Tab-separated table of C-alpha atoms in Angstrom:
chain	number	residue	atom	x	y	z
A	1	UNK	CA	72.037	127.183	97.739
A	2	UNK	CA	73.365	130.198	98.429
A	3	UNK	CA	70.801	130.892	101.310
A	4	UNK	CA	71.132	127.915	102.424
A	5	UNK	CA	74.189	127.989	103.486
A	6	UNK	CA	73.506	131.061	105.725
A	7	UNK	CA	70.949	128.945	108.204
A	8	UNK	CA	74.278	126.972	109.551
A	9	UNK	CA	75.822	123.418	109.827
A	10	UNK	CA	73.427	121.067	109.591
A	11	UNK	CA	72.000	123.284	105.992
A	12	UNK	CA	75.555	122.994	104.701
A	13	UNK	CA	75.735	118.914	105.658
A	14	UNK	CA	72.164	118.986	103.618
A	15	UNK	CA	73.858	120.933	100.866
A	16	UNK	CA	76.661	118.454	100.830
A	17	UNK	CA	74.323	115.670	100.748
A	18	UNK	CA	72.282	117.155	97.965
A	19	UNK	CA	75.555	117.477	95.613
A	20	UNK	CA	76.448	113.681	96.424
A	21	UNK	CA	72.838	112.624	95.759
A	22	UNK	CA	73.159	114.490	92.574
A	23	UNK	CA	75.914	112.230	91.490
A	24	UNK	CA	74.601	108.996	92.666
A	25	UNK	CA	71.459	109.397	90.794
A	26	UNK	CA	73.578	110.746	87.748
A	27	UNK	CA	75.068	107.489	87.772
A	28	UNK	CA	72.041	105.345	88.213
A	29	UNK	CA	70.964	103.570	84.582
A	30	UNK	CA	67.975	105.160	83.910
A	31	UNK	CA	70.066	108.124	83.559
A	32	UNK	CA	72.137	108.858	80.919
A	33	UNK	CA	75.759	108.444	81.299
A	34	UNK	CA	77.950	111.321	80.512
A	35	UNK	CA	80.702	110.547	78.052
A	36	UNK	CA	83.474	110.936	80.743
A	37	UNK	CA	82.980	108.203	83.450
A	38	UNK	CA	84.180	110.192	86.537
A	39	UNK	CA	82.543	113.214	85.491
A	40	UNK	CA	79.539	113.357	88.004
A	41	UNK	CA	82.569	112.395	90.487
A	42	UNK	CA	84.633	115.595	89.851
A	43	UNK	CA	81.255	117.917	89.711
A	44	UNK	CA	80.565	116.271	93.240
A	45	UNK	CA	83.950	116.868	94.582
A	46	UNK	CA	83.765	120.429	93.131
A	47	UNK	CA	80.148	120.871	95.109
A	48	UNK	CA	81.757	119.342	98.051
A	49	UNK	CA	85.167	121.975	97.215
A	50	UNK	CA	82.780	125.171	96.931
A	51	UNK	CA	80.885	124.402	100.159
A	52	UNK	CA	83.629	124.031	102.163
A	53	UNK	CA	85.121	127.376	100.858
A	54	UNK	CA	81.700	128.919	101.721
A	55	UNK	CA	80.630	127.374	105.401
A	56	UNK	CA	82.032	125.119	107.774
A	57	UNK	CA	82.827	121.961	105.811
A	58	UNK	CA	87.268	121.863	105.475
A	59	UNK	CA	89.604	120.117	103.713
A	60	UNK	CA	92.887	119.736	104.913
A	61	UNK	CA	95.434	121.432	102.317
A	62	UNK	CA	99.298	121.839	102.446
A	63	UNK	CA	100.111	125.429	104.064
A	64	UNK	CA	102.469	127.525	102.906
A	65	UNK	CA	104.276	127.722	105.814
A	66	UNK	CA	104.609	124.156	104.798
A	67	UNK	CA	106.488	125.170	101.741
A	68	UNK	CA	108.852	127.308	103.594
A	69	UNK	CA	109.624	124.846	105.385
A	70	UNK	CA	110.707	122.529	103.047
A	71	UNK	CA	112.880	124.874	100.788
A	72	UNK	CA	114.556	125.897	104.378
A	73	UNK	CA	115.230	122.375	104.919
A	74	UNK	CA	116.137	121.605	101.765
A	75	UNK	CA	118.377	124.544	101.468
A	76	UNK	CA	119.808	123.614	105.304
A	77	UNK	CA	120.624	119.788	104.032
A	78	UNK	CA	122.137	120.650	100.563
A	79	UNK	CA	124.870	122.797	102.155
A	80	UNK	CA	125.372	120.369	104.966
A	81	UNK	CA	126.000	117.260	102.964
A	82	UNK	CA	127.944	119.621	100.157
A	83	UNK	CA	130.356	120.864	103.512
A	84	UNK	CA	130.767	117.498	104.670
A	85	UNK	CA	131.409	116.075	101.142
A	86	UNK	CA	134.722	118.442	100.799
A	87	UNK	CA	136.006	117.821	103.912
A	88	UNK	CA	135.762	114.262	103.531
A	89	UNK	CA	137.477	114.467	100.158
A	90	UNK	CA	139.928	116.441	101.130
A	91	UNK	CA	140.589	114.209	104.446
A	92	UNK	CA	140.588	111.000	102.107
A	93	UNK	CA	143.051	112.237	99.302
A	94	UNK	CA	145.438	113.268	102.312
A	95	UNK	CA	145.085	110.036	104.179
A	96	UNK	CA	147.820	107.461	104.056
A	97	UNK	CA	146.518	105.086	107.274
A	98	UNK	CA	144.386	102.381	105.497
A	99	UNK	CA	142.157	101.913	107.992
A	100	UNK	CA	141.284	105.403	108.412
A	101	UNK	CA	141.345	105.669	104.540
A	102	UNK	CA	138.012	102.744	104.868
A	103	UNK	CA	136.481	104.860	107.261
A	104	UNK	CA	136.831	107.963	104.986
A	105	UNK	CA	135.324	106.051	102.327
A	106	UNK	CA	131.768	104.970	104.002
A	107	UNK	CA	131.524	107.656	105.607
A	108	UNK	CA	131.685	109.418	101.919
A	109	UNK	CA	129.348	107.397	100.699
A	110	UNK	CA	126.883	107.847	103.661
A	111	UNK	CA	127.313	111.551	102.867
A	112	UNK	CA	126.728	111.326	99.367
A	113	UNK	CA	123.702	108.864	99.896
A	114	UNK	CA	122.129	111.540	102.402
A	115	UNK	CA	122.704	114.335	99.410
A	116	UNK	CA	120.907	112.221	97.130
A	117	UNK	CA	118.427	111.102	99.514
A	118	UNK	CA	117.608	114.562	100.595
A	119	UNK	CA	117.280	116.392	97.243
A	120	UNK	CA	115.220	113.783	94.927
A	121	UNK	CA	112.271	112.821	97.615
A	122	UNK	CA	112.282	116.690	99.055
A	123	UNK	CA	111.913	117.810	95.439
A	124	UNK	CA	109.230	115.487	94.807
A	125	UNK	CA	106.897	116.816	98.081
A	126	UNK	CA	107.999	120.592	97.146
A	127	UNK	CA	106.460	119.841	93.926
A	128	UNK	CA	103.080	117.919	95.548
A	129	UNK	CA	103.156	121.288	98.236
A	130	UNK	CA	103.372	123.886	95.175
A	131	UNK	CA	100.165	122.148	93.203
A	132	UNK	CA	98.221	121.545	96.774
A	133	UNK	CA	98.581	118.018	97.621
A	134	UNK	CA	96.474	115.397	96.070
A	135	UNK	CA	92.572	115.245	97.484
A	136	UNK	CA	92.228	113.199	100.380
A	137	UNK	CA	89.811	111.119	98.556
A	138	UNK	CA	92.833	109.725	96.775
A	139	UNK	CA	95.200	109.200	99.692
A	140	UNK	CA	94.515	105.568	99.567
A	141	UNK	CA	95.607	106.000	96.095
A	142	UNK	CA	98.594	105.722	94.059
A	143	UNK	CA	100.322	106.606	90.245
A	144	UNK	CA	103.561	107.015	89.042
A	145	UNK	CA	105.343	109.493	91.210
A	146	UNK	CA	103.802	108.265	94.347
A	147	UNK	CA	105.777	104.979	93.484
A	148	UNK	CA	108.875	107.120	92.896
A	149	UNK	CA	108.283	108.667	96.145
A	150	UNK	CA	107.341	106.044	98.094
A	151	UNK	CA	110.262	103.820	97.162
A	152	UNK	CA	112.750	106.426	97.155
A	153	UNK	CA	111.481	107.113	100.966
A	154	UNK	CA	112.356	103.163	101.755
A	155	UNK	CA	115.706	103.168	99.679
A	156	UNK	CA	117.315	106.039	101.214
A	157	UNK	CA	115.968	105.056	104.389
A	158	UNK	CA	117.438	101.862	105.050
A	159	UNK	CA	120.821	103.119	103.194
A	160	UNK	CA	121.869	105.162	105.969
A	161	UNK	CA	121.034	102.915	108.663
A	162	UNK	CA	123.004	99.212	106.578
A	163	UNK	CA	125.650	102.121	106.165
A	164	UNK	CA	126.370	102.908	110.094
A	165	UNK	CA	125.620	99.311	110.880
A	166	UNK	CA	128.350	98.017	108.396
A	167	UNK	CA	131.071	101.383	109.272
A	168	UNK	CA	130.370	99.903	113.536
A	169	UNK	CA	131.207	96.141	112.066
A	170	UNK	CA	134.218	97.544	110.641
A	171	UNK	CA	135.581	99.794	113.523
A	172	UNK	CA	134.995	96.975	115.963
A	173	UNK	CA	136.804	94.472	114.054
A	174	UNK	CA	139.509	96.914	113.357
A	175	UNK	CA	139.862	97.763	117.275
A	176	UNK	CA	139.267	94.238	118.502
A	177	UNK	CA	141.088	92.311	116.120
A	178	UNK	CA	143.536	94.449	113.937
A	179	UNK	CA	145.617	91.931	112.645
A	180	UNK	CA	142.736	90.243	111.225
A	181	UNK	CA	140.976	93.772	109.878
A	182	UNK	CA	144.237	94.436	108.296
A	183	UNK	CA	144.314	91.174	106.451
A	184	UNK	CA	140.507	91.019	105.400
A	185	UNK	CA	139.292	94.978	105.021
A	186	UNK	CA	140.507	96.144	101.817
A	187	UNK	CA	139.276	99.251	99.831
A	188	UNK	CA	137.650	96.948	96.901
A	189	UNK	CA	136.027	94.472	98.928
A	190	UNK	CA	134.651	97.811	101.052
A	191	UNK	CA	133.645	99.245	97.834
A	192	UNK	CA	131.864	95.992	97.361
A	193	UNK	CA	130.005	95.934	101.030
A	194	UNK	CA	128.996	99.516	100.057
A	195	UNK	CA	126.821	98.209	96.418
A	196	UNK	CA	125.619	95.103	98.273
A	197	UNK	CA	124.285	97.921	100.373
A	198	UNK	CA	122.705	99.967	97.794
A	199	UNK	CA	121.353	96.635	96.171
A	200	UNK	CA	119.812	95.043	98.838
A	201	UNK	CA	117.823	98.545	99.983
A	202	UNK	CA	116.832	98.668	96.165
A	203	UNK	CA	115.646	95.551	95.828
A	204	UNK	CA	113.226	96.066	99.227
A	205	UNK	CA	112.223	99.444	97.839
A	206	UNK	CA	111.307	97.488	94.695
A	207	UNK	CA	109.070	95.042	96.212
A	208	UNK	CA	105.606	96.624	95.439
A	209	UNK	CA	106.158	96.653	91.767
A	210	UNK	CA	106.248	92.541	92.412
A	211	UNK	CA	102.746	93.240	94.117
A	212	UNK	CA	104.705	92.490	97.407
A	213	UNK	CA	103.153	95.139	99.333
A	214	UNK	CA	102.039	98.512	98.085
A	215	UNK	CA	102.772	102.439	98.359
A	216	UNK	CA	99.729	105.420	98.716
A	217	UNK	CA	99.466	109.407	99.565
A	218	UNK	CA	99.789	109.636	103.232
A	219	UNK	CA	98.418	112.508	104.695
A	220	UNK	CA	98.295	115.883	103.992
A	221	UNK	CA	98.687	114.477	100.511
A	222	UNK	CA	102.013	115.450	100.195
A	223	UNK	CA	104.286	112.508	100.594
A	224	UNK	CA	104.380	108.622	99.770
A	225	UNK	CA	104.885	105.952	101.996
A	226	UNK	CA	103.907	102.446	102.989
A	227	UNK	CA	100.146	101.617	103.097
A	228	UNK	CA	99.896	101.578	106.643
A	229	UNK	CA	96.693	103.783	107.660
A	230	UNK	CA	93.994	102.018	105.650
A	231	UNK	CA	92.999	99.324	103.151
A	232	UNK	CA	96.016	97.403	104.829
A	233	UNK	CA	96.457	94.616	103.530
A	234	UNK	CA	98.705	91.497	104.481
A	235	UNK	CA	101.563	91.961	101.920
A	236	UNK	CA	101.768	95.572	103.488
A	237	UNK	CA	101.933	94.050	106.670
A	238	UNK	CA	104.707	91.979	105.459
A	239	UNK	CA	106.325	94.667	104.061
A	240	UNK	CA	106.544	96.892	106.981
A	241	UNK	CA	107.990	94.581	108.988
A	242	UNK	CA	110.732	93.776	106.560
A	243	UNK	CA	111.242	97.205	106.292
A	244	UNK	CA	111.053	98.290	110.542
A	245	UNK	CA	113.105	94.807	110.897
A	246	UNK	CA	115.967	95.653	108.477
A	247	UNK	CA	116.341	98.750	110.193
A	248	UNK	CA	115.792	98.573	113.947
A	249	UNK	CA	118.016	95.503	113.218
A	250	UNK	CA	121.070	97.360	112.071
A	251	UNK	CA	120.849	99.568	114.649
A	252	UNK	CA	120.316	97.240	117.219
A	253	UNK	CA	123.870	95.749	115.900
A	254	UNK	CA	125.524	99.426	115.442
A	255	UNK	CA	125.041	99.783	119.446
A	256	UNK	CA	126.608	96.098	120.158
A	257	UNK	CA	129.436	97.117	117.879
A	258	UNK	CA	129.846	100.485	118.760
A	259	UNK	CA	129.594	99.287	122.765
A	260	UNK	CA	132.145	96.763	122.156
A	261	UNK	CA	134.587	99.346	120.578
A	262	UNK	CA	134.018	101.934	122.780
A	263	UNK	CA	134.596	99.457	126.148
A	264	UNK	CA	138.247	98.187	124.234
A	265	UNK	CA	139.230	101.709	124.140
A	266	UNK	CA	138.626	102.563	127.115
A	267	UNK	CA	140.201	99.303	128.847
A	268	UNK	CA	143.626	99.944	126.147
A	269	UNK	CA	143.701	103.467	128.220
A	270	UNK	CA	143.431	102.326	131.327
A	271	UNK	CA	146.152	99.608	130.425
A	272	UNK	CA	148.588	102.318	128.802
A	273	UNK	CA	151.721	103.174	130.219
A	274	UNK	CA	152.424	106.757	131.029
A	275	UNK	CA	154.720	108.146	127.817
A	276	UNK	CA	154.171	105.643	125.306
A	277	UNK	CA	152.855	106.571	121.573
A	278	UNK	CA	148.848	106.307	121.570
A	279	UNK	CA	148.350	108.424	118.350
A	280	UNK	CA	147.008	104.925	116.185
A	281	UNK	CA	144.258	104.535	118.980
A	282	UNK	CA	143.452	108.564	119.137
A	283	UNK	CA	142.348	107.886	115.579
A	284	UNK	CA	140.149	105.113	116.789
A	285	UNK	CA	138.954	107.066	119.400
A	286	UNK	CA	137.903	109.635	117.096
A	287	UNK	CA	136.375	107.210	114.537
A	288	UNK	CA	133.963	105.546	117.121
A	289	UNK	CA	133.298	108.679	119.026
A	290	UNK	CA	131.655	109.699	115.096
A	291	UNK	CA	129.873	106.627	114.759
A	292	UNK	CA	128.398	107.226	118.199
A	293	UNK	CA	127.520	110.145	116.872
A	294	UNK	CA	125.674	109.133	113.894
A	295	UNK	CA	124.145	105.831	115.789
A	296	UNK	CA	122.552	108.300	118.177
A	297	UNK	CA	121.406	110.663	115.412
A	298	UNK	CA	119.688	107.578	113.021
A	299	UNK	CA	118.227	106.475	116.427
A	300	UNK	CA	116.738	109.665	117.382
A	301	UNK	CA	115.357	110.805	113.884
A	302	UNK	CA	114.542	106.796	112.702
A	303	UNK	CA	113.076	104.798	115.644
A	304	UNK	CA	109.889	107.043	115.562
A	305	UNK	CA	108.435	106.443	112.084
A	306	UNK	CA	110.083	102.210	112.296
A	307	UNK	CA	107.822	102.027	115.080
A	308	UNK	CA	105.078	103.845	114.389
A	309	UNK	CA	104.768	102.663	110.657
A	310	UNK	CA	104.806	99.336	112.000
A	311	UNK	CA	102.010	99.605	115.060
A	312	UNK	CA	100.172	101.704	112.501
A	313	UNK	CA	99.994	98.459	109.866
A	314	UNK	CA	99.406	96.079	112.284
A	315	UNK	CA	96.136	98.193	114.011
A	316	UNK	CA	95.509	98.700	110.505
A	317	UNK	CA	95.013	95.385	109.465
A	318	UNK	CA	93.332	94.084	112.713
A	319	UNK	CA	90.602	96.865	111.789
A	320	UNK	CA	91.092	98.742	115.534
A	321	UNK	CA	92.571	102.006	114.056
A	322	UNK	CA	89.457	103.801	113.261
A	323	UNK	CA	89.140	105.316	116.371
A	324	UNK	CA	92.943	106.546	116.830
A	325	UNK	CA	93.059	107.601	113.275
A	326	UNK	CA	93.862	110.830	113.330
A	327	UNK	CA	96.177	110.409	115.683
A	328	UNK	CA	98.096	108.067	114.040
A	329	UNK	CA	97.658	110.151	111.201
A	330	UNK	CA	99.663	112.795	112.884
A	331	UNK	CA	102.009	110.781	114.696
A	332	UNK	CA	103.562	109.138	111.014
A	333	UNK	CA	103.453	113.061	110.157
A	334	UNK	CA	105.890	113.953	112.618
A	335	UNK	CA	107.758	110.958	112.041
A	336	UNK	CA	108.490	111.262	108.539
A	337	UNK	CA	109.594	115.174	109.381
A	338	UNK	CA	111.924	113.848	112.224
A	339	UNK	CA	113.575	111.365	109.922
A	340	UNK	CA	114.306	113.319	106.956
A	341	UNK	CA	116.587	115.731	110.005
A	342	UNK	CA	118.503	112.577	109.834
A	343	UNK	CA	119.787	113.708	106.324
A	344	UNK	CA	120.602	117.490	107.745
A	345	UNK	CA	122.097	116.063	110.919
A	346	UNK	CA	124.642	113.491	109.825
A	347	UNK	CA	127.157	115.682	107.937
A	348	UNK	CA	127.148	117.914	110.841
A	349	UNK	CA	128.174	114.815	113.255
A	350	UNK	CA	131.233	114.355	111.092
A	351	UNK	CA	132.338	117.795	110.638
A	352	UNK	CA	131.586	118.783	114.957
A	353	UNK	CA	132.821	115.697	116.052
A	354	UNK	CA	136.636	115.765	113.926
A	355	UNK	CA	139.440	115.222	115.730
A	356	UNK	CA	141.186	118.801	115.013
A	357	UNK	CA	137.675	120.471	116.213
A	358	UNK	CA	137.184	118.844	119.360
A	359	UNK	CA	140.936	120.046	120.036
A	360	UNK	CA	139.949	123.538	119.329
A	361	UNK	CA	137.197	123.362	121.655
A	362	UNK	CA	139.035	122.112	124.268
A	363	UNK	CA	141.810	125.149	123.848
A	364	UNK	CA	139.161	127.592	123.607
A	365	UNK	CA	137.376	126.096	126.780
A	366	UNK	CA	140.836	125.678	128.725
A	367	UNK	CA	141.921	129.220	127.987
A	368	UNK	CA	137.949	130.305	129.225
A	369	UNK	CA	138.468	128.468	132.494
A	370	UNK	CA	142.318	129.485	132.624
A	371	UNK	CA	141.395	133.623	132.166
A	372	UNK	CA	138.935	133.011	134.625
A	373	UNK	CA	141.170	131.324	137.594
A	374	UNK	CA	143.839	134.014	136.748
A	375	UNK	CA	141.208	137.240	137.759
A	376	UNK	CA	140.190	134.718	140.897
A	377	UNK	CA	143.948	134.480	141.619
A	378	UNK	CA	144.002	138.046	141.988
A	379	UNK	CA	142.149	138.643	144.811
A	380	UNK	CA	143.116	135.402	147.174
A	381	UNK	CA	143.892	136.147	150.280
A	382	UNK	CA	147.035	134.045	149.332
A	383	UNK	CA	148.458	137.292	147.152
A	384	UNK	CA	148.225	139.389	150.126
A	385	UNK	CA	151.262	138.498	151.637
A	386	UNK	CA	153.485	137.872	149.368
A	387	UNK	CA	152.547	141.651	147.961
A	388	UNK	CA	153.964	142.837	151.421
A	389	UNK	CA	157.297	140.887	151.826
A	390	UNK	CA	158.041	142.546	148.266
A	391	UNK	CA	157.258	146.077	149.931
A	392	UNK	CA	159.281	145.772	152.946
A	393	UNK	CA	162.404	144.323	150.618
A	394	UNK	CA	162.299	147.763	148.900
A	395	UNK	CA	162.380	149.601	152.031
């Protein structure tokens, strides 16, 4: 074998075909049978393993530059969420405003959700990168921890997104109508919207174990997902657009809300008479100019993999993907990548976009452009004359 490999390409594609003839006829009946069933299946794969170590036959494998990246972004995330978290708590226990108190508390919990989110599913692929990934012959496949994975990916997926959808609901009531937000929003029955949250995304990251769609390796063979590249089938179809739905829907209604908010403000400053108190809507101001924030953020680092999951299942299903495979392939790569920065990203919107640090970064910009006018001031012509009079005086 060995010199075959050595005459080039098409001796290595014989080679391969020799190994996978070798288990075919190992598996015909007038054979015997070896006592493991998948035996002549794992000496093929380790054939097909050794000659692609050997010539020009490749495998994809997870890199480690793959693995640094994931402990960097895991690292980056954990202290993000872990920053945010204390600032939060200490904003909350010093909060006396109830409205801002409601705000404090989602936005806690979106926090916390995004800790949770990124630690158990980026433990889970650090662990797949460390043993090499599954073999692409089982990324149609899936056990145990791909379920895990795979629903955990869905849960704290959609959790984020019902979370900024619900926190623009509230704001825009609360700006809009505040007599009526201060007679309906309440701490418990927020505390409630926040587990009817967590339970509905559970019980759509639950659906496959009711054979309502299913979860497989997606490629390198490092992370679970939907079944959307192959062998789709038309629960997976369903499923996928429950799950793009759900969540292009909330943040379709984040925008209205956060639109609708935004527009009030603006008209109540327009309206305001020079002098009077306007601290109560500085705090709204601040609260909506976050949820901007984080509605721009899911929207940047979501939309890609909704979208793409979704055309993927749908060419998948019609059977005119083969051709744009790869692609695809890659595409729902970088899309999973992009949204787990959603989990790094939306701490750092709350604790950039605070009230007190936007004030600081006006000062420090005002006193930039202030230092700057006064060495300008300097040398107008303006300066001239007045630094004359002052002579002649002393004469």
């Amino acid at each position: 074998m060995k010199a075959s490999l050595n005459n080039g390409p098409h001796s290595v594609h014989s080679s391969v075909m020799l190994a996978l003839s070798h288990y075919n006829s190992s598996s015909s009946p007038l054979l015997p049978r070896s006592s493991n069933g998948s035996g002549g299946k794992v000496e093929a794969r380790v054939a097909v393993e050794g000659l692609s170590q050997q010539g020009n036959l490749t495998l994809l494998q997870p890199t480690t530059s793959g693995v640094i990246v994931v402990i960097l972004s895991m690292t980056l995330g954990i202290i993000s969420n872990i920053v945010a978290l204390f600032i939060l708590a200490n904003a909350y226990s010093q909060q006396r405003r109830r409205n801002k108190a409601t705000f404090l508390l989602f936005a806690s919990s979106l926090v916390f959700t995004d800790f949770i989110g990124h630690v158990i599913p980026g433990a889970l692929v650090l662990r797949l990168y460390l043993s090499g990934g599954v073999h692409p012959d089982d990324f149609n496949s899936s056990d145990g921890m791909c379920q895990f994975l795979g629903g955990s990916m869905v849960f704290f997926g959609l959790c984020p997104l019902f979370m900024g959808c619900a926190m623009a609901a509230e704001r825009c009531l609360g700006v809009t109508k505040p007599l009526l937000h201060s007679s309906l929003v309440t701490k418990t029955r927020a505390k409630i919207c926040l587990s009817a949250i967590w339970l509905a995304a559970l019980f759509v990251a639950l659906l496959p174990c009711f054979q309502l769609g299913s979860y497989a390796y997606q490629d390198p063979g490092t992370w679970c997902f939907i079944k959307v590249l192959s062998d789709t089938q038309e629960v997976d179809v369903a499923f996928v657009v429950l799950f793009s739905g759900l969540g292009m829907a909330s943040l379709a209604l984040a925008l209205v809300c956060n639109t609708i908010s935004g527009l009030t403000l603006v008209l109540a400053r327009l309206r305001r008479k020079p002098g009077s108190h306007h601290s109560a809507k500085s705090h709204d101001i601040e609260m909506v100019v976050q949820l901007v924030g984080i509605m721009v953020t899911s929207c940047i680092c979501w939309s890609p993999l909704l979208i793409f999951g979704l055309m993927s299942a749908i060419r998948s299903y019609t059977g005119s993907i083969a051709e744009d495979l790869s692609s695809y392939k890659t595409l729902m790569v970088m899309a999973v990548r992009l949204a787990t920065w959603n989990q790094i990203l939306d701490p750092w919107v709350y604790i950039l976009l605070r009230r007190t640090v936007l004030r600081k970064i006006y000062l420090i910009a005002k006193c930039q452009a202030g230092r700057r006018g006064t060495i300008i001031g300097r040398w107008e012509p303006t300066s001239f004359p007045s630094s004359e009079k002052h002579q002649v005086n002393q004469v």
